[in-house]
Short mmCIF file of C-alpha atoms in Angstrom, two decimals:
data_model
loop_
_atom_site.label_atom_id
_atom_site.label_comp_id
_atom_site.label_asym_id
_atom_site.label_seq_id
_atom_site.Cartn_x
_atom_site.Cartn_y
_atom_site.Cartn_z
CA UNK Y 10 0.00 0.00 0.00
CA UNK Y 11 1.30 3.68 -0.70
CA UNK Y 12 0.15 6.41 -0.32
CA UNK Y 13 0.20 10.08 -2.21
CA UNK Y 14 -0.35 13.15 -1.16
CA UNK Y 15 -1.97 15.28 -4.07
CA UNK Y 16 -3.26 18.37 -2.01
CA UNK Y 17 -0.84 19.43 1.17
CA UNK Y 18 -2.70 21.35 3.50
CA UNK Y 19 -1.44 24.51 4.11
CA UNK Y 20 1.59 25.22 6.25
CA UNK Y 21 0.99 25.97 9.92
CA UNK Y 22 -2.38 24.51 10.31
CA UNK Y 23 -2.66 22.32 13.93
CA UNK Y 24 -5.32 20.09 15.20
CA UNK Y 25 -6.39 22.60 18.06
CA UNK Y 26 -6.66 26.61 17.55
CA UNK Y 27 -3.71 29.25 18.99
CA UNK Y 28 -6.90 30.99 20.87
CA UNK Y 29 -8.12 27.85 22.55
CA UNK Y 30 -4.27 27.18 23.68
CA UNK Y 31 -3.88 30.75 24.71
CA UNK Y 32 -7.00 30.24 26.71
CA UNK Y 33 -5.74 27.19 29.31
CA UNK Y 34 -2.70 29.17 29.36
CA UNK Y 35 -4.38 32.33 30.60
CA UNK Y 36 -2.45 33.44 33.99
CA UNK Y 37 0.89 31.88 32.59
CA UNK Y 38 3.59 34.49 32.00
CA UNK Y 39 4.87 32.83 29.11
CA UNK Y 40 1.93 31.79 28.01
CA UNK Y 41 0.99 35.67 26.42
CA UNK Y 42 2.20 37.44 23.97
CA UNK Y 43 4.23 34.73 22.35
CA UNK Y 44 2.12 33.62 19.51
CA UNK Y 45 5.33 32.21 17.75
CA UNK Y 46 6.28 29.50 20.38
CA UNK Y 47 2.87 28.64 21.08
CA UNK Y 48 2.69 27.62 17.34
CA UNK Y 49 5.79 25.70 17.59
CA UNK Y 50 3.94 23.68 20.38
CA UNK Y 51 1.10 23.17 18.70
CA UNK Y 52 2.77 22.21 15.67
CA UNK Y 53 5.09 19.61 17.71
CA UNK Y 54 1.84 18.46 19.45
CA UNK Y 55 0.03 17.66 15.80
CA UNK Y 56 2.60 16.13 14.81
CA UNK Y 57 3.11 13.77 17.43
CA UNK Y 58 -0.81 12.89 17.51
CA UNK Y 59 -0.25 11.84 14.00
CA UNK Y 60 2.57 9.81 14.59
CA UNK Y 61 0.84 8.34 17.46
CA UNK Y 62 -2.14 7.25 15.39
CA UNK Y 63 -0.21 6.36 12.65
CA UNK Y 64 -1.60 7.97 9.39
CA UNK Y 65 -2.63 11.77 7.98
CA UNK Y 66 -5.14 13.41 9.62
CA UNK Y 67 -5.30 16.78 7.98
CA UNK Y 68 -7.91 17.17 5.55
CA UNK Y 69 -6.27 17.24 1.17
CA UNK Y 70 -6.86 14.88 -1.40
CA UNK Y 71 -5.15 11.50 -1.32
CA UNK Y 72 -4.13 8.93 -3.80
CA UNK Y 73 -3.51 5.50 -2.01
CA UNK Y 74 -2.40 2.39 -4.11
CA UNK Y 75 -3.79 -1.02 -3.01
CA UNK Y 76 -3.02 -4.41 -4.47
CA UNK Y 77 -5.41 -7.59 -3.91
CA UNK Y 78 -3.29 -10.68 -4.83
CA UNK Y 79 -4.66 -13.52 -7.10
CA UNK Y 80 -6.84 -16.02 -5.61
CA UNK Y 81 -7.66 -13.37 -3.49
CA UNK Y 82 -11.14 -11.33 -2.78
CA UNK Y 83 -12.07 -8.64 -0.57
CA UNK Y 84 -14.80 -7.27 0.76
CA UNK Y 85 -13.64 -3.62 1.19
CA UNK Y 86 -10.65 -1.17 0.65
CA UNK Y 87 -8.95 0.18 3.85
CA UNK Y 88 -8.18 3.63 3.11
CA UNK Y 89 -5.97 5.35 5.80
CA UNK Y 90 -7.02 9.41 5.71
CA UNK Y 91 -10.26 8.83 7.71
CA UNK Y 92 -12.89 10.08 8.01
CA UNK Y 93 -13.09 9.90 4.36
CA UNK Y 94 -15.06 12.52 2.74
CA UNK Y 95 -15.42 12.04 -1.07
CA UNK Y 96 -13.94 9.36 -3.52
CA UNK Y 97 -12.88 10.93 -6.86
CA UNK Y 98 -11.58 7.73 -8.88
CA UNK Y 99 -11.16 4.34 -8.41
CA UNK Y 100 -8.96 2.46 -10.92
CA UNK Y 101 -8.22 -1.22 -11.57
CA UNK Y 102 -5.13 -1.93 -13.02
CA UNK Y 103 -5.23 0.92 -14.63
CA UNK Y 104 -9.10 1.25 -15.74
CA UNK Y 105 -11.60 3.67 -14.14
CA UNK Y 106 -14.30 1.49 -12.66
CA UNK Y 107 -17.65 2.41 -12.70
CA UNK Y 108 -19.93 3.45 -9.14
CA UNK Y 109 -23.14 2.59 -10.53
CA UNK Y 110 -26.04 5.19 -10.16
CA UNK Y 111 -25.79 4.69 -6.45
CA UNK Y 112 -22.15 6.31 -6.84
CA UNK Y 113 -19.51 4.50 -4.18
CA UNK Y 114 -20.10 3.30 -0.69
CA UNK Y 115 -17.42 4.08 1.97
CA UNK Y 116 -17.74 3.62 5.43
CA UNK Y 117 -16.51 7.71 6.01
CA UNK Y 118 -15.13 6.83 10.11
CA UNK Y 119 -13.51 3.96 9.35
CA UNK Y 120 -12.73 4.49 5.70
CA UNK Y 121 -13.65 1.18 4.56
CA UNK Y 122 -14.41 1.34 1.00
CA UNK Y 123 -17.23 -1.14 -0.78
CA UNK Y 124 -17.31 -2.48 -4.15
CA UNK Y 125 -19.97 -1.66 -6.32
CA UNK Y 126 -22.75 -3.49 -7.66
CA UNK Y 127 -20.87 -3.86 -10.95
CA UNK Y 128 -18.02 -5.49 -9.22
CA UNK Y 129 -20.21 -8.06 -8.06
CA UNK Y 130 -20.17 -7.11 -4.54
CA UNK Y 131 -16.07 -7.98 -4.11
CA UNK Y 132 -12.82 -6.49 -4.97
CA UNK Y 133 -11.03 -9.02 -7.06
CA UNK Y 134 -7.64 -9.89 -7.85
CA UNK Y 135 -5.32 -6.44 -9.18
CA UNK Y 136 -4.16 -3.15 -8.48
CA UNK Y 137 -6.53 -0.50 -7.08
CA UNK Y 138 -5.87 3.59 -7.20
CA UNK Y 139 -8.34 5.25 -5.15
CA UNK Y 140 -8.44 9.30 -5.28
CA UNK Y 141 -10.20 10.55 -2.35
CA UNK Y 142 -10.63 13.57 -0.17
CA UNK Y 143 -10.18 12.37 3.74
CA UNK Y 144 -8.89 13.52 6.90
CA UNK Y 145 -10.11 16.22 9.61
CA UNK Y 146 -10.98 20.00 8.74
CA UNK Y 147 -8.70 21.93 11.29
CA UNK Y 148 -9.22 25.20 12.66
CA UNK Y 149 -7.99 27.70 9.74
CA UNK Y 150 -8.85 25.94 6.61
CA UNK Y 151 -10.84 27.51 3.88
CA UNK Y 152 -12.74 26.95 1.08
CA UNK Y 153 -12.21 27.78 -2.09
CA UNK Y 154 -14.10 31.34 -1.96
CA UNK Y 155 -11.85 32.18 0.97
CA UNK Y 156 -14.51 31.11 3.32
CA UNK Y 157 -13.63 29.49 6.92
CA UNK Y 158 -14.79 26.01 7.35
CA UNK Y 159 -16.47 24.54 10.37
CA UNK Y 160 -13.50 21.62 12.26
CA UNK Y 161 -14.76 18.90 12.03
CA UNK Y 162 -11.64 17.39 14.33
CA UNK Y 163 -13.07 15.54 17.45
CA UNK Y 164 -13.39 16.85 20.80
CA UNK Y 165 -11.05 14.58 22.40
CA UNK Y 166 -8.54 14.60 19.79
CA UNK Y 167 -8.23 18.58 20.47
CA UNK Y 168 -8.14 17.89 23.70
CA UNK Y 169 -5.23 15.40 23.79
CA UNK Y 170 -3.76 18.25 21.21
CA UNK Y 171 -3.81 21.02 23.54
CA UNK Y 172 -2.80 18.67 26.58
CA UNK Y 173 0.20 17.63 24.90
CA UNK Y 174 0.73 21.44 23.63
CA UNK Y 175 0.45 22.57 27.16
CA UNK Y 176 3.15 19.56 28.39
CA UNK Y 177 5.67 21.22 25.75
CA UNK Y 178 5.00 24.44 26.91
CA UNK Y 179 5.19 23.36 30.92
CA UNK Y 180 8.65 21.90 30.23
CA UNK Y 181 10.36 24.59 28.83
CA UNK Y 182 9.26 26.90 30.88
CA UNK Y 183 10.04 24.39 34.25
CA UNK Y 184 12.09 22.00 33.11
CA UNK Y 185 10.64 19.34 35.72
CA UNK Y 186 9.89 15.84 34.31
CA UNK Y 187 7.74 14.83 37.06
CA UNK Y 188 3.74 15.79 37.24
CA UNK Y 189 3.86 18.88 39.21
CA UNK Y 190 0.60 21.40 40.77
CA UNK Y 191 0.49 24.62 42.22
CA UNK Y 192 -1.19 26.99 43.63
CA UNK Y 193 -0.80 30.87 43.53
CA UNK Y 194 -2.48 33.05 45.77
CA UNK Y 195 -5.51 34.72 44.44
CA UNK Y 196 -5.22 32.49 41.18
CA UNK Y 197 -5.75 29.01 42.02
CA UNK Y 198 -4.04 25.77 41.39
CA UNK Y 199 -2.71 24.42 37.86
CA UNK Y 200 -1.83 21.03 37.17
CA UNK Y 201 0.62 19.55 34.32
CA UNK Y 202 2.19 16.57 32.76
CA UNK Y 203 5.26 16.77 30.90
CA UNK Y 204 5.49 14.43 27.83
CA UNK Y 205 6.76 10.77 28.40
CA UNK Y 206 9.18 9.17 26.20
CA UNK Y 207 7.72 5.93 27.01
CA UNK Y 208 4.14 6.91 25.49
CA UNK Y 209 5.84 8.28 22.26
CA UNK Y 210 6.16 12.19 23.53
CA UNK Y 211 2.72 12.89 24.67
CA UNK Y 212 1.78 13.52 28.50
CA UNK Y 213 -0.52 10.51 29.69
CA UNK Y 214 -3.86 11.72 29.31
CA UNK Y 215 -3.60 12.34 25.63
CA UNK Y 216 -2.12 9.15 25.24
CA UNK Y 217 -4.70 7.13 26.83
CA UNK Y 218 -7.39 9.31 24.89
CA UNK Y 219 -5.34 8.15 21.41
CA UNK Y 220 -4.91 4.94 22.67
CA UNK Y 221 -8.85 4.46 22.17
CA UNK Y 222 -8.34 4.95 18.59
CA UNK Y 223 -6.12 2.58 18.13
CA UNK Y 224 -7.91 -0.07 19.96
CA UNK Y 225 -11.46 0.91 17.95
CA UNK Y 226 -9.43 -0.11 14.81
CA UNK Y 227 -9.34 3.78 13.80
CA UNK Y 228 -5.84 4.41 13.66
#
C-alpha cells in the first residue's frame, strides 16, 4: 500500500486553535504574547498525535495504491485518511471502474471502501488507485471562496492536542519531568504533565485518549 499526497494542506495549520491554547494558558507568563512559540507547540503536538495514530489526519486529497493478490477477494478497501469525505476515482489496473447510479459506498469513520454493484459485490484480484478527499478540517482551513470552514476534528482529539501542547509548553518553561501542581495566591491551582518518552512524547492523558483509537481499529 502507498500512499500520495496530491493536495498538502497549508503550512501551519494544527489540530487545536492558537486561541483555545492561549485560553488554558491564561495566567501563565509565558503563556501571552508569544504567539510564535505557542505555534511551535502546537505544531510539535500535531505532529506527534499523528505519529501516534499512525496515518494523515489533515484534511487534502489523497491517492492510495492497493493491491489484492490472485486467488484473493475482498470485501472492502482500507483507506488510511479517515474520516473519508469524497472518492474521486477508483482504478483497476489501470481502468476507471464504474460506481453505478448509487455512486460509491465508503464507510466515512472507518474508511472502509465497498465495491460496487458492478463489481459483483467484491474487490477481485489487481491493483486498485483510489483518489479521495479524507482527513479532519482543522481550525484555519478555507474553502475555495476564501470562506472558513467549520473543524470537524473531534473533541477529544483537540483535547489530547492542547494537553500535549500545554506539556511542551510546561517543560520549557520548568524544566521538571515529574507531574507537578500549584497553587498561587488569588489564582488558584494548575496542574501539568510533561510528555513521556515511554508513550511516544505525549503527556498521559492524551495518550490514553489516542490509545482508544487505536484499539477501535481507527488508527
Amino acid at each position: 500500500m502507498t500512499l500520495t499526497i496530491l493536495e498538502t494542506p497549508a503550512e501551519g495549520l494544527t489540530l487545536a486553535s492558537l486561541d483555545a491554547l492561549r485560553e488554558q494558558l491564561a495566567g501563565e507568563p509565558g503563556g501571552q504574547n508569544n504567539d510564535p512559540a505557542l505555534s511551535e507547540y502546537l505544531a510539535q503536538a500535531t505532529a506527534l498525535v499523528q505519529s501516534t495514530l499512525g496515518r494523515p489526519v489533515l484534511a487534502g486529497l489523497y491517492r492510495q495504491t492497493l493491491r489484492v493478490g490472485d486467488g484473493e477477494r475482498r470485501l472492502s478497501l482500507a483507506l488510511t485518511a479517515s474520516p473519508v469525505v469524497e472518492i474521486v476515482t477508483v482504478t483497476q489496473d489501470g481502468f476507471t471502474l464504474d460506481p453505478g447510479p448509487e455512486g460509491w459506498e465508503c464507510a466515512g469513520w472507518s474508511g472502509l471502501l465497498y465495491p460496487s454493484r458492478l463489481q459483483g459485490g467484491w474487490w477481485w484480484p489487481g491493483r486498485y488507485r483510489v483518489t479521495y478527499r479524507g482527513g479532519w478540517i482543522v481550525p484555519g482551513m478555507k474553502d475555495d471562496q476564501g470562506n472558513a470552514l467549520a473543524t470537524t476534528v473531534p473533541a477529544d482529539i483537540r483535547a489530547a492536542t492542547l494537553s500535549t501542547a500545554r506539556a511542551l509548553f510546561y517543560t520549557a518553561q520548568r524544566g521538571d519531568p515529574l507531574l507537578r501542581s500549584e497553587s498561587e495566591q488569588g489564582v488558584g491551582a494548575s496542574s501539568w504533565a510533561t510528555p513521556d518518552s515511554t508513550l511516544g512524547g505525549l503527556p498521559p492523558d492524551a495518550a490514553a485518549i489516542l490509545a482508544r483509537y487505536a484499539q477501535a481499529g481507527l488508527s
